[in-house]
Amino acid sequence: MFSPELHTSLAGITVVNFAINVPGPLAAQHLGQLGARVIKVEPPTGDPLGSFGRPWYEAMSAGHEIIQANLKSDEGRAQLSSLIDEADVVITSVRPSALERMGLAGLHERPNGPVHIDIVGDTEAPETPGHDLTYQAEAGTLTPPAMPPVLLGDILGAHFAVTAALAGLIKRAGAGADVVKQSGLHCRIGLKQAGETGAAPLKYGMTAPGGLLGGGLWTYGLYPSADGYAAVAALEPHFAAALTEATGASNREELAAFLSERTNAEIMQFASEKALPLAAVE
């Protein structure tokens, strides 16, 4: 994901990830790709994602040290106390009450405490349960009865978590040794708020039906081909002009006729030859 020049940016940084499922592990994966050492702490039963999404679980956990511990027991919490003390970044993804039960509340208040990335469902109501589907429902990005193919809040939430972790590390590095020894930093990330960010193009009309990116522009849309669908993204004026020149089409109907007579493979070859932003829909 990152260019090779950045692969050692976080060398010497230790990330301890207590989060399961998607947002926390994905954030940890990206921090690891930037050179951080990542230690993942899973419950005795493992990460549920490992059961129902094994390939993705393995991809996100690649190169990480995985420890299993029961943080609901005194023994489990004692086992990881020294590990937390050594961490530069700690990632959690449970409700505040669960953090209390697991002994993970107030991590940033420890002397020389870590940057605590505290992922919750809703920053305004962190005890309210929810998942990506409910956050997308509230954000207006669902089209029932179809299920969403993208975990919008989870993915954006992971990236918000990475941003917060990097900002926290920078703030600690510039705060001076005396300040760092007093306490760490607490950064709360809301998946609902992340989903709302992802829904901004719809909220402001860009991707709403008939909006500029919602079908209102004939040079930006989906068209049937001879064997599927093609995506046309000639958004900028120079691309739109090039599309018109290459296809002879000056409106939606003419472009539809041009593409419907060609297979996706032929369209992709055409796009490559003419340097046009077209793609086959997989």
PDB file of C-alpha atoms in Angstrom:
ATOM      1  CA  MET A   1       0.000   0.000   0.000  1.00  0.00           C
ATOM      2  CA  PHE A   2       2.784   2.428   0.871  1.00  0.00           C
ATOM      3  CA  SER A   3       5.803   3.277  -1.249  1.00  0.00           C
ATOM      4  CA  PRO A   4       9.044   1.514  -0.220  1.00  0.00           C
ATOM      5  CA  GLU A   5      10.484   4.773   1.081  1.00  0.00           C
ATOM      6  CA  LEU A   6       7.956   4.682   3.934  1.00  0.00           C
ATOM      7  CA  HIS A   7       8.327   1.036   4.973  1.00  0.00           C
ATOM      8  CA  THR A   8      10.682   1.840   7.866  1.00  0.00           C
ATOM      9  CA  SER A   9       9.049   5.091   8.992  1.00  0.00           C
ATOM     10  CA  LEU A  10       7.820   3.550  12.266  1.00  0.00           C
ATOM     11  CA  ALA A  11      10.838   1.365  12.961  1.00  0.00           C
ATOM     12  CA  GLY A  12      11.286   1.131  16.733  1.00  0.00           C
ATOM     13  CA  ILE A  13       7.583   1.763  17.403  1.00  0.00           C
ATOM     14  CA  THR A  14       5.593  -0.988  19.128  1.00  0.00           C
ATOM     15  CA  VAL A  15       1.858  -1.300  18.516  1.00  0.00           C
ATOM     16  CA  VAL A  16      -0.236  -3.552  20.760  1.00  0.00           C
ATOM     17  CA  ASN A  17      -3.600  -4.320  19.190  1.00  0.00           C
ATOM     18  CA  PHE A  18      -6.416  -5.681  21.347  1.00  0.00           C
ATOM     19  CA  ALA A  19      -9.063  -5.134  18.663  1.00  0.00           C
ATOM     20  CA  ILE A  20     -10.733  -7.929  16.716  1.00  0.00           C
ATOM     21  CA  ASN A  21     -12.764  -8.040  13.494  1.00  0.00           C
ATOM     22  CA  VAL A  22     -11.939  -5.276  10.983  1.00  0.00           C
ATOM     23  CA  PRO A  23     -11.208  -1.651  11.992  1.00  0.00           C
ATOM     24  CA  GLY A  24      -8.521  -2.224  14.638  1.00  0.00           C
ATOM     25  CA  PRO A  25      -6.667  -5.028  12.834  1.00  0.00           C
ATOM     26  CA  LEU A  26      -6.747  -3.074   9.568  1.00  0.00           C
ATOM     27  CA  ALA A  27      -5.276  -0.028  11.301  1.00  0.00           C
ATOM     28  CA  ALA A  28      -2.608  -2.245  12.871  1.00  0.00           C
ATOM     29  CA  GLN A  29      -1.836  -3.734   9.464  1.00  0.00           C
ATOM     30  CA  HIS A  30      -1.167  -0.298   7.997  1.00  0.00           C
ATOM     31  CA  LEU A  31       1.008   0.725  10.943  1.00  0.00           C
ATOM     32  CA  GLY A  32       2.945  -2.508  10.479  1.00  0.00           C
ATOM     33  CA  GLN A  33       3.392  -1.727   6.796  1.00  0.00           C
ATOM     34  CA  LEU A  34       5.039   1.512   7.912  1.00  0.00           C
ATOM     35  CA  GLY A  35       7.593  -0.440   9.937  1.00  0.00           C
ATOM     36  CA  ALA A  36       6.024  -0.738  13.383  1.00  0.00           C
ATOM     37  CA  ARG A  37       6.279  -3.920  15.408  1.00  0.00           C
ATOM     38  CA  VAL A  38       2.717  -5.159  15.909  1.00  0.00           C
ATOM     39  CA  ILE A  39       1.629  -7.462  18.714  1.00  0.00           C
ATOM     40  CA  LYS A  40      -1.954  -8.654  18.486  1.00  0.00           C
ATOM     41  CA  VAL A  41      -3.696  -9.843  21.639  1.00  0.00           C
ATOM     42  CA  GLU A  42      -6.669 -12.110  20.950  1.00  0.00           C
ATOM     43  CA  PRO A  43      -9.157 -13.739  23.332  1.00  0.00           C
ATOM     44  CA  PRO A  44      -8.708 -17.477  23.986  1.00  0.00           C
ATOM     45  CA  THR A  45     -11.280 -18.218  21.279  1.00  0.00           C
ATOM     46  CA  GLY A  46      -9.343 -16.170  18.730  1.00  0.00           C
ATOM     47  CA  ASP A  47     -10.489 -13.396  16.431  1.00  0.00           C
ATOM     48  CA  PRO A  48     -13.939 -14.181  14.939  1.00  0.00           C
ATOM     49  CA  LEU A  49     -12.706 -12.866  11.598  1.00  0.00           C
ATOM     50  CA  GLY A  50     -10.323 -15.807  11.499  1.00  0.00           C
ATOM     51  CA  SER A  51     -13.337 -18.123  11.301  1.00  0.00           C
ATOM     52  CA  PHE A  52     -15.597 -16.376   8.791  1.00  0.00           C
ATOM     53  CA  GLY A  53     -13.028 -14.397   6.798  1.00  0.00           C
ATOM     54  CA  ARG A  54      -9.803 -16.371   7.054  1.00  0.00           C
ATOM     55  CA  PRO A  55      -7.990 -15.002   3.967  1.00  0.00           C
ATOM     56  CA  TRP A  56      -8.539 -11.394   5.031  1.00  0.00           C
ATOM     57  CA  TYR A  57      -7.646 -12.205   8.625  1.00  0.00           C
ATOM     58  CA  GLU A  58      -4.344 -13.720   7.507  1.00  0.00           C
ATOM     59  CA  ALA A  59      -3.610 -10.752   5.254  1.00  0.00           C
ATOM     60  CA  MET A  60      -4.198  -8.251   8.061  1.00  0.00           C
ATOM     61  CA  SER A  61      -2.215 -10.307  10.590  1.00  0.00           C
ATOM     62  CA  ALA A  62       0.757 -11.088   8.361  1.00  0.00           C
ATOM     63  CA  GLY A  63       4.015 -10.443  10.196  1.00  0.00           C
ATOM     64  CA  HIS A  64       2.303  -9.718  13.512  1.00  0.00           C
ATOM     65  CA  GLU A  65       3.032 -11.466  16.783  1.00  0.00           C
ATOM     66  CA  ILE A  66      -0.195 -13.053  18.020  1.00  0.00           C
ATOM     67  CA  ILE A  67      -0.818 -13.702  21.710  1.00  0.00           C
ATOM     68  CA  GLN A  68      -3.951 -15.184  23.244  1.00  0.00           C
ATOM     69  CA  ALA A  69      -5.000 -14.035  26.696  1.00  0.00           C
ATOM     70  CA  ASN A  70      -8.160 -13.835  28.779  1.00  0.00           C
ATOM     71  CA  LEU A  71      -8.296 -10.182  29.767  1.00  0.00           C
ATOM     72  CA  LYS A  72     -11.384 -10.840  31.868  1.00  0.00           C
ATOM     73  CA  SER A  73      -9.218 -12.723  34.362  1.00  0.00           C
ATOM     74  CA  ASP A  74      -6.662 -11.313  36.793  1.00  0.00           C
ATOM     75  CA  GLU A  75      -4.060 -13.701  35.413  1.00  0.00           C
ATOM     76  CA  GLY A  76      -4.600 -12.509  31.857  1.00  0.00           C
ATOM     77  CA  ARG A  77      -4.362  -8.849  32.796  1.00  0.00           C
ATOM     78  CA  ALA A  78      -1.182  -9.411  34.800  1.00  0.00           C
ATOM     79  CA  GLN A  79       0.328 -11.287  31.867  1.00  0.00           C
ATOM     80  CA  LEU A  80       0.041  -8.251  29.634  1.00  0.00           C
ATOM     81  CA  SER A  81       0.833  -5.439  32.060  1.00  0.00           C
ATOM     82  CA  SER A  82       4.495  -5.195  31.106  1.00  0.00           C
ATOM     83  CA  LEU A  83       3.584  -5.475  27.436  1.00  0.00           C
ATOM     84  CA  ILE A  84       1.313  -2.446  27.688  1.00  0.00           C
ATOM     85  CA  ASP A  85       3.991  -0.494  29.536  1.00  0.00           C
ATOM     86  CA  GLU A  86       6.347  -0.998  26.588  1.00  0.00           C
ATOM     87  CA  ALA A  87       3.780  -0.068  23.930  1.00  0.00           C
ATOM     88  CA  ASP A  88       3.948   3.178  22.004  1.00  0.00           C
ATOM     89  CA  VAL A  89       0.458   2.687  20.574  1.00  0.00           C
ATOM     90  CA  VAL A  90      -2.407   0.592  21.947  1.00  0.00           C
ATOM     91  CA  ILE A  91      -5.496  -0.106  19.841  1.00  0.00           C
ATOM     92  CA  THR A  92      -8.805  -1.192  21.368  1.00  0.00           C
ATOM     93  CA  SER A  93     -12.256  -1.569  19.845  1.00  0.00           C
ATOM     94  CA  VAL A  94     -14.840  -2.191  22.564  1.00  0.00           C
ATOM     95  CA  ARG A  95     -17.276  -0.112  24.575  1.00  0.00           C
ATOM     96  CA  PRO A  96     -15.931   1.880  27.571  1.00  0.00           C
ATOM     97  CA  SER A  97     -17.610  -0.463  30.059  1.00  0.00           C
ATOM     98  CA  ALA A  98     -15.834  -3.411  28.456  1.00  0.00           C
ATOM     99  CA  LEU A  99     -12.519  -1.566  28.683  1.00  0.00           C
ATOM    100  CA  GLU A 100     -13.120  -1.220  32.411  1.00  0.00           C
ATOM    101  CA  ARG A 101     -13.823  -4.932  32.823  1.00  0.00           C
ATOM    102  CA  MET A 102     -10.731  -5.850  30.823  1.00  0.00           C
ATOM    103  CA  GLY A 103      -8.489  -3.531  32.812  1.00  0.00           C
ATOM    104  CA  LEU A 104      -7.720  -1.408  29.762  1.00  0.00           C
ATOM    105  CA  ALA A 105      -9.377   1.847  30.805  1.00  0.00           C
ATOM    106  CA  GLY A 106      -7.161   4.854  31.449  1.00  0.00           C
ATOM    107  CA  LEU A 107      -4.172   3.479  29.535  1.00  0.00           C
ATOM    108  CA  HIS A 108      -3.079   6.980  28.597  1.00  0.00           C
ATOM    109  CA  GLU A 109      -2.964   7.970  32.284  1.00  0.00           C
ATOM    110  CA  ARG A 110      -0.068   5.644  33.020  1.00  0.00           C
ATOM    111  CA  PRO A 111       3.366   7.231  33.476  1.00  0.00           C
ATOM    112  CA  ASN A 112       4.933   7.372  30.034  1.00  0.00           C
ATOM    113  CA  GLY A 113       1.631   5.981  28.776  1.00  0.00           C
ATOM    114  CA  PRO A 114       0.944   4.982  25.190  1.00  0.00           C
ATOM    115  CA  VAL A 115      -1.098   6.640  22.506  1.00  0.00           C
ATOM    116  CA  HIS A 116      -4.419   4.876  23.067  1.00  0.00           C
ATOM    117  CA  ILE A 117      -6.498   4.540  19.908  1.00  0.00           C
ATOM    118  CA  ASP A 118      -9.947   3.880  21.346  1.00  0.00           C
ATOM    119  CA  ILE A 119     -12.266   2.760  18.529  1.00  0.00           C
ATOM    120  CA  VAL A 120     -15.963   2.893  19.430  1.00  0.00           C
ATOM    121  CA  GLY A 121     -19.203   2.820  17.493  1.00  0.00           C
ATOM    122  CA  ASP A 122     -20.296   6.381  18.180  1.00  0.00           C
ATOM    123  CA  THR A 123     -18.140   8.999  19.897  1.00  0.00           C
ATOM    124  CA  GLU A 124     -21.284  10.731  21.175  1.00  0.00           C
ATOM    125  CA  ALA A 125     -22.792   7.515  22.580  1.00  0.00           C
ATOM    126  CA  PRO A 126     -19.900   5.053  22.957  1.00  0.00           C
ATOM    127  CA  GLU A 127     -21.941   2.520  24.937  1.00  0.00           C
ATOM    128  CA  THR A 128     -24.510   2.140  22.147  1.00  0.00           C
ATOM    129  CA  PRO A 129     -23.906  -1.108  20.224  1.00  0.00           C
ATOM    130  CA  GLY A 130     -23.704  -1.104  16.447  1.00  0.00           C
ATOM    131  CA  HIS A 131     -21.804  -2.281  13.399  1.00  0.00           C
ATOM    132  CA  ASP A 132     -20.941  -1.006   9.947  1.00  0.00           C
ATOM    133  CA  LEU A 133     -24.397  -1.927   8.627  1.00  0.00           C
ATOM    134  CA  THR A 134     -26.221   0.171  11.230  1.00  0.00           C
ATOM    135  CA  TYR A 135     -23.874   3.107  10.712  1.00  0.00           C
ATOM    136  CA  GLN A 136     -24.403   2.994   6.954  1.00  0.00           C
ATOM    137  CA  ALA A 137     -28.149   2.799   7.558  1.00  0.00           C
ATOM    138  CA  GLU A 138     -27.990   6.016   9.568  1.00  0.00           C
ATOM    139  CA  ALA A 139     -25.669   7.679   7.052  1.00  0.00           C
ATOM    140  CA  GLY A 140     -27.999   6.980   4.137  1.00  0.00           C
ATOM    141  CA  THR A 141     -25.577   4.914   2.042  1.00  0.00           C
ATOM    142  CA  LEU A 142     -27.739   1.779   1.815  1.00  0.00           C
ATOM    143  CA  THR A 143     -30.050   0.790  -1.041  1.00  0.00           C
ATOM    144  CA  PRO A 144     -32.321  -1.899   0.469  1.00  0.00           C
ATOM    145  CA  PRO A 145     -32.767  -4.756   0.083  1.00  0.00           C
ATOM    146  CA  ALA A 146     -29.226  -5.105  -1.296  1.00  0.00           C
ATOM    147  CA  MET A 147     -26.452  -5.498   1.257  1.00  0.00           C
ATOM    148  CA  PRO A 148     -23.529  -3.054   0.947  1.00  0.00           C
ATOM    149  CA  PRO A 149     -20.443  -4.533  -0.756  1.00  0.00           C
ATOM    150  CA  VAL A 150     -18.123  -2.133   1.076  1.00  0.00           C
ATOM    151  CA  LEU A 151     -17.631  -1.776   4.850  1.00  0.00           C
ATOM    152  CA  LEU A 152     -17.576   1.994   4.624  1.00  0.00           C
ATOM    153  CA  GLY A 153     -17.424   2.924   8.315  1.00  0.00           C
ATOM    154  CA  ASP A 154     -15.027   0.119   9.192  1.00  0.00           C
ATOM    155  CA  ILE A 155     -12.533   0.938   6.438  1.00  0.00           C
ATOM    156  CA  LEU A 156     -12.609   4.692   6.961  1.00  0.00           C
ATOM    157  CA  GLY A 157     -12.533   4.174  10.718  1.00  0.00           C
ATOM    158  CA  ALA A 158      -9.330   2.171  10.344  1.00  0.00           C
ATOM    159  CA  HIS A 159      -7.745   4.975   8.356  1.00  0.00           C
ATOM    160  CA  PHE A 160      -8.892   7.542  10.918  1.00  0.00           C
ATOM    161  CA  ALA A 161      -7.255   5.351  13.568  1.00  0.00           C
ATOM    162  CA  VAL A 162      -3.970   5.320  11.650  1.00  0.00           C
ATOM    163  CA  THR A 163      -4.096   9.096  11.266  1.00  0.00           C
ATOM    164  CA  ALA A 164      -4.762   9.523  14.988  1.00  0.00           C
ATOM    165  CA  ALA A 165      -1.933   7.144  15.893  1.00  0.00           C
ATOM    166  CA  LEU A 166       0.553   9.017  13.720  1.00  0.00           C
ATOM    167  CA  ALA A 167      -0.619  12.390  15.040  1.00  0.00           C
ATOM    168  CA  GLY A 168      -0.358  11.095  18.601  1.00  0.00           C
ATOM    169  CA  LEU A 169       3.169   9.833  18.062  1.00  0.00           C
ATOM    170  CA  ILE A 170       4.204  13.164  16.565  1.00  0.00           C
ATOM    171  CA  LYS A 171       2.643  15.077  19.453  1.00  0.00           C
ATOM    172  CA  ARG A 172       4.412  12.891  21.996  1.00  0.00           C
ATOM    173  CA  ALA A 173       7.724  13.249  20.204  1.00  0.00           C
ATOM    174  CA  GLY A 174       7.434  17.030  20.248  1.00  0.00           C
ATOM    175  CA  ALA A 175       6.094  17.363  23.778  1.00  0.00           C
ATOM    176  CA  GLY A 176       9.368  16.803  25.599  1.00  0.00           C
ATOM    177  CA  ALA A 177      10.411  14.010  27.938  1.00  0.00           C
ATOM    178  CA  ASP A 178       8.853  15.503  31.077  1.00  0.00           C
ATOM    179  CA  VAL A 179       5.414  15.795  29.475  1.00  0.00           C
ATOM    180  CA  VAL A 180       5.563  12.294  27.992  1.00  0.00           C
ATOM    181  CA  LYS A 181       6.405  10.808  31.401  1.00  0.00           C
ATOM    182  CA  GLN A 182       3.318  12.403  32.919  1.00  0.00           C
ATOM    183  CA  SER A 183       0.784  10.685  30.669  1.00  0.00           C
ATOM    184  CA  GLY A 184       0.034   9.311  27.242  1.00  0.00           C
ATOM    185  CA  LEU A 185      -2.706  10.331  24.844  1.00  0.00           C
ATOM    186  CA  HIS A 186      -6.281   9.158  24.403  1.00  0.00           C
ATOM    187  CA  CYS A 187      -7.734   9.320  20.877  1.00  0.00           C
ATOM    188  CA  ARG A 188     -11.327   8.144  20.415  1.00  0.00           C
ATOM    189  CA  ILE A 189     -12.440   7.159  16.915  1.00  0.00           C
ATOM    190  CA  GLY A 190     -16.130   6.706  16.041  1.00  0.00           C
ATOM    191  CA  LEU A 191     -17.130   4.296  13.286  1.00  0.00           C
ATOM    192  CA  LYS A 192     -20.473   6.059  12.938  1.00  0.00           C
ATOM    193  CA  GLN A 193     -18.656   9.345  12.371  1.00  0.00           C
ATOM    194  CA  ALA A 194     -16.361   7.636   9.860  1.00  0.00           C
ATOM    195  CA  GLY A 195     -19.408   6.377   7.982  1.00  0.00           C
ATOM    196  CA  GLU A 196     -20.860   9.883   7.948  1.00  0.00           C
ATOM    197  CA  THR A 197     -17.637  11.140   6.384  1.00  0.00           C
ATOM    198  CA  GLY A 198     -17.915   8.496   3.684  1.00  0.00           C
ATOM    199  CA  ALA A 199     -21.493   9.594   3.036  1.00  0.00           C
ATOM    200  CA  ALA A 200     -20.522  13.248   2.509  1.00  0.00           C
ATOM    201  CA  PRO A 201     -20.675  13.061  -1.330  1.00  0.00           C
ATOM    202  CA  LEU A 202     -24.273  11.837  -1.050  1.00  0.00           C
ATOM    203  CA  LYS A 203     -25.187  14.335   1.663  1.00  0.00           C
ATOM    204  CA  TYR A 204     -23.978  17.248  -0.429  1.00  0.00           C
ATOM    205  CA  GLY A 205     -25.620  15.992  -3.616  1.00  0.00           C
ATOM    206  CA  MET A 206     -22.568  14.912  -5.600  1.00  0.00           C
ATOM    207  CA  THR A 207     -23.577  11.246  -5.803  1.00  0.00           C
ATOM    208  CA  ALA A 208     -27.327  11.669  -5.316  1.00  0.00           C
ATOM    209  CA  PRO A 209     -29.471  10.505  -8.263  1.00  0.00           C
ATOM    210  CA  GLY A 210     -29.002  13.077 -10.992  1.00  0.00           C
ATOM    211  CA  GLY A 211     -26.016  14.651  -9.244  1.00  0.00           C
ATOM    212  CA  LEU A 212     -22.751  15.290 -11.055  1.00  0.00           C
ATOM    213  CA  LEU A 213     -21.372  11.914  -9.960  1.00  0.00           C
ATOM    214  CA  GLY A 214     -24.778  10.275  -9.630  1.00  0.00           C
ATOM    215  CA  GLY A 215     -25.715   9.947 -13.284  1.00  0.00           C
ATOM    216  CA  GLY A 216     -26.158  13.591 -14.168  1.00  0.00           C
ATOM    217  CA  LEU A 217     -23.072  13.688 -16.396  1.00  0.00           C
ATOM    218  CA  TRP A 218     -23.139  11.430 -19.456  1.00  0.00           C
ATOM    219  CA  THR A 219     -19.346  11.177 -19.587  1.00  0.00           C
ATOM    220  CA  TYR A 220     -19.303   9.756 -16.059  1.00  0.00           C
ATOM    221  CA  GLY A 221     -21.365   6.637 -15.552  1.00  0.00           C
ATOM    222  CA  LEU A 222     -21.990   2.944 -16.109  1.00  0.00           C
ATOM    223  CA  TYR A 223     -22.884   1.608 -19.544  1.00  0.00           C
ATOM    224  CA  PRO A 224     -23.844  -1.853 -20.846  1.00  0.00           C
ATOM    225  CA  SER A 225     -21.238  -3.483 -23.048  1.00  0.00           C
ATOM    226  CA  ALA A 226     -21.628  -6.508 -25.301  1.00  0.00           C
ATOM    227  CA  ASP A 227     -20.774  -8.823 -22.404  1.00  0.00           C
ATOM    228  CA  GLY A 228     -21.236  -6.844 -19.204  1.00  0.00           C
ATOM    229  CA  TYR A 229     -20.823  -3.264 -18.064  1.00  0.00           C
ATOM    230  CA  ALA A 230     -18.172  -0.607 -18.504  1.00  0.00           C
ATOM    231  CA  ALA A 231     -17.382   2.340 -16.255  1.00  0.00           C
ATOM    232  CA  VAL A 232     -16.745   5.657 -17.967  1.00  0.00           C
ATOM    233  CA  ALA A 233     -15.048   8.345 -15.876  1.00  0.00           C
ATOM    234  CA  ALA A 234     -14.271  11.156 -18.305  1.00  0.00           C
ATOM    235  CA  LEU A 235     -14.974  13.770 -15.663  1.00  0.00           C
ATOM    236  CA  GLU A 236     -12.507  16.510 -16.574  1.00  0.00           C
ATOM    237  CA  PRO A 237     -13.212  18.592 -19.714  1.00  0.00           C
ATOM    238  CA  HIS A 238     -10.107  17.355 -21.533  1.00  0.00           C
ATOM    239  CA  PHE A 239     -11.081  13.722 -20.933  1.00  0.00           C
ATOM    240  CA  ALA A 240     -14.666  14.415 -22.012  1.00  0.00           C
ATOM    241  CA  ALA A 241     -13.392  16.045 -25.206  1.00  0.00           C
ATOM    242  CA  ALA A 242     -11.057  13.113 -25.859  1.00  0.00           C
ATOM    243  CA  LEU A 243     -13.931  10.663 -25.297  1.00  0.00           C
ATOM    244  CA  THR A 244     -16.118  12.509 -27.786  1.00  0.00           C
ATOM    245  CA  GLU A 245     -13.334  12.621 -30.355  1.00  0.00           C
ATOM    246  CA  ALA A 246     -12.462   8.935 -29.948  1.00  0.00           C
ATOM    247  CA  THR A 247     -16.021   7.578 -29.977  1.00  0.00           C
ATOM    248  CA  GLY A 248     -17.857  10.156 -32.050  1.00  0.00           C
ATOM    249  CA  ALA A 249     -20.449  10.334 -29.279  1.00  0.00           C
ATOM    250  CA  SER A 250     -21.811  13.666 -28.115  1.00  0.00           C
ATOM    251  CA  ASN A 251     -24.489  12.444 -25.725  1.00  0.00           C
ATOM    252  CA  ARG A 252     -25.514   9.541 -23.503  1.00  0.00           C
ATOM    253  CA  GLU A 253     -27.437   7.659 -26.188  1.00  0.00           C
ATOM    254  CA  GLU A 254     -24.604   7.767 -28.716  1.00  0.00           C
ATOM    255  CA  LEU A 255     -22.040   6.617 -26.170  1.00  0.00           C
ATOM    256  CA  ALA A 256     -24.342   3.803 -25.055  1.00  0.00           C
ATOM    257  CA  ALA A 257     -24.657   2.619 -28.657  1.00  0.00           C
ATOM    258  CA  PHE A 258     -20.881   2.723 -29.154  1.00  0.00           C
ATOM    259  CA  LEU A 259     -20.114   0.702 -26.023  1.00  0.00           C
ATOM    260  CA  SER A 260     -22.947  -1.809 -26.405  1.00  0.00           C
ATOM    261  CA  GLU A 261     -21.376  -3.111 -29.610  1.00  0.00           C
ATOM    262  CA  ARG A 262     -18.041  -3.894 -27.948  1.00  0.00           C
ATOM    263  CA  THR A 263     -16.924  -6.442 -25.374  1.00  0.00           C
ATOM    264  CA  ASN A 264     -15.232  -5.365 -22.171  1.00  0.00           C
ATOM    265  CA  ALA A 265     -11.909  -6.625 -23.502  1.00  0.00           C
ATOM    266  CA  GLU A 266     -12.330  -4.528 -26.638  1.00  0.00           C
ATOM    267  CA  ILE A 267     -13.313  -1.502 -24.570  1.00  0.00           C
ATOM    268  CA  MET A 268     -10.246  -1.871 -22.366  1.00  0.00           C
ATOM    269  CA  GLN A 269      -7.991  -2.150 -25.411  1.00  0.00           C
ATOM    270  CA  PHE A 270      -9.660   0.934 -26.859  1.00  0.00           C
ATOM    271  CA  ALA A 271      -9.215   2.827 -23.585  1.00  0.00           C
ATOM    272  CA  SER A 272      -5.531   1.911 -23.464  1.00  0.00           C
ATOM    273  CA  GLU A 273      -4.931   3.052 -27.030  1.00  0.00           C
ATOM    274  CA  LYS A 274      -6.773   6.339 -26.535  1.00  0.00           C
ATOM    275  CA  ALA A 275      -5.617   6.992 -22.935  1.00  0.00           C
ATOM    276  CA  LEU A 276      -9.195   7.221 -21.681  1.00  0.00           C
ATOM    277  CA  PRO A 277     -10.399   6.596 -18.093  1.00  0.00           C
ATOM    278  CA  LEU A 278     -12.584   3.555 -18.793  1.00  0.00           C
ATOM    279  CA  ALA A 279     -12.752   0.252 -16.911  1.00  0.00           C
ATOM    280  CA  ALA A 280     -14.594  -3.033 -17.162  1.00  0.00           C
ATOM    281  CA  VAL A 281     -16.960  -3.690 -14.262  1.00  0.00           C
ATOM    282  CA  GLU A 282     -15.790  -6.865 -12.554  1.00  0.00           C
TER     283      GLU A 282
END
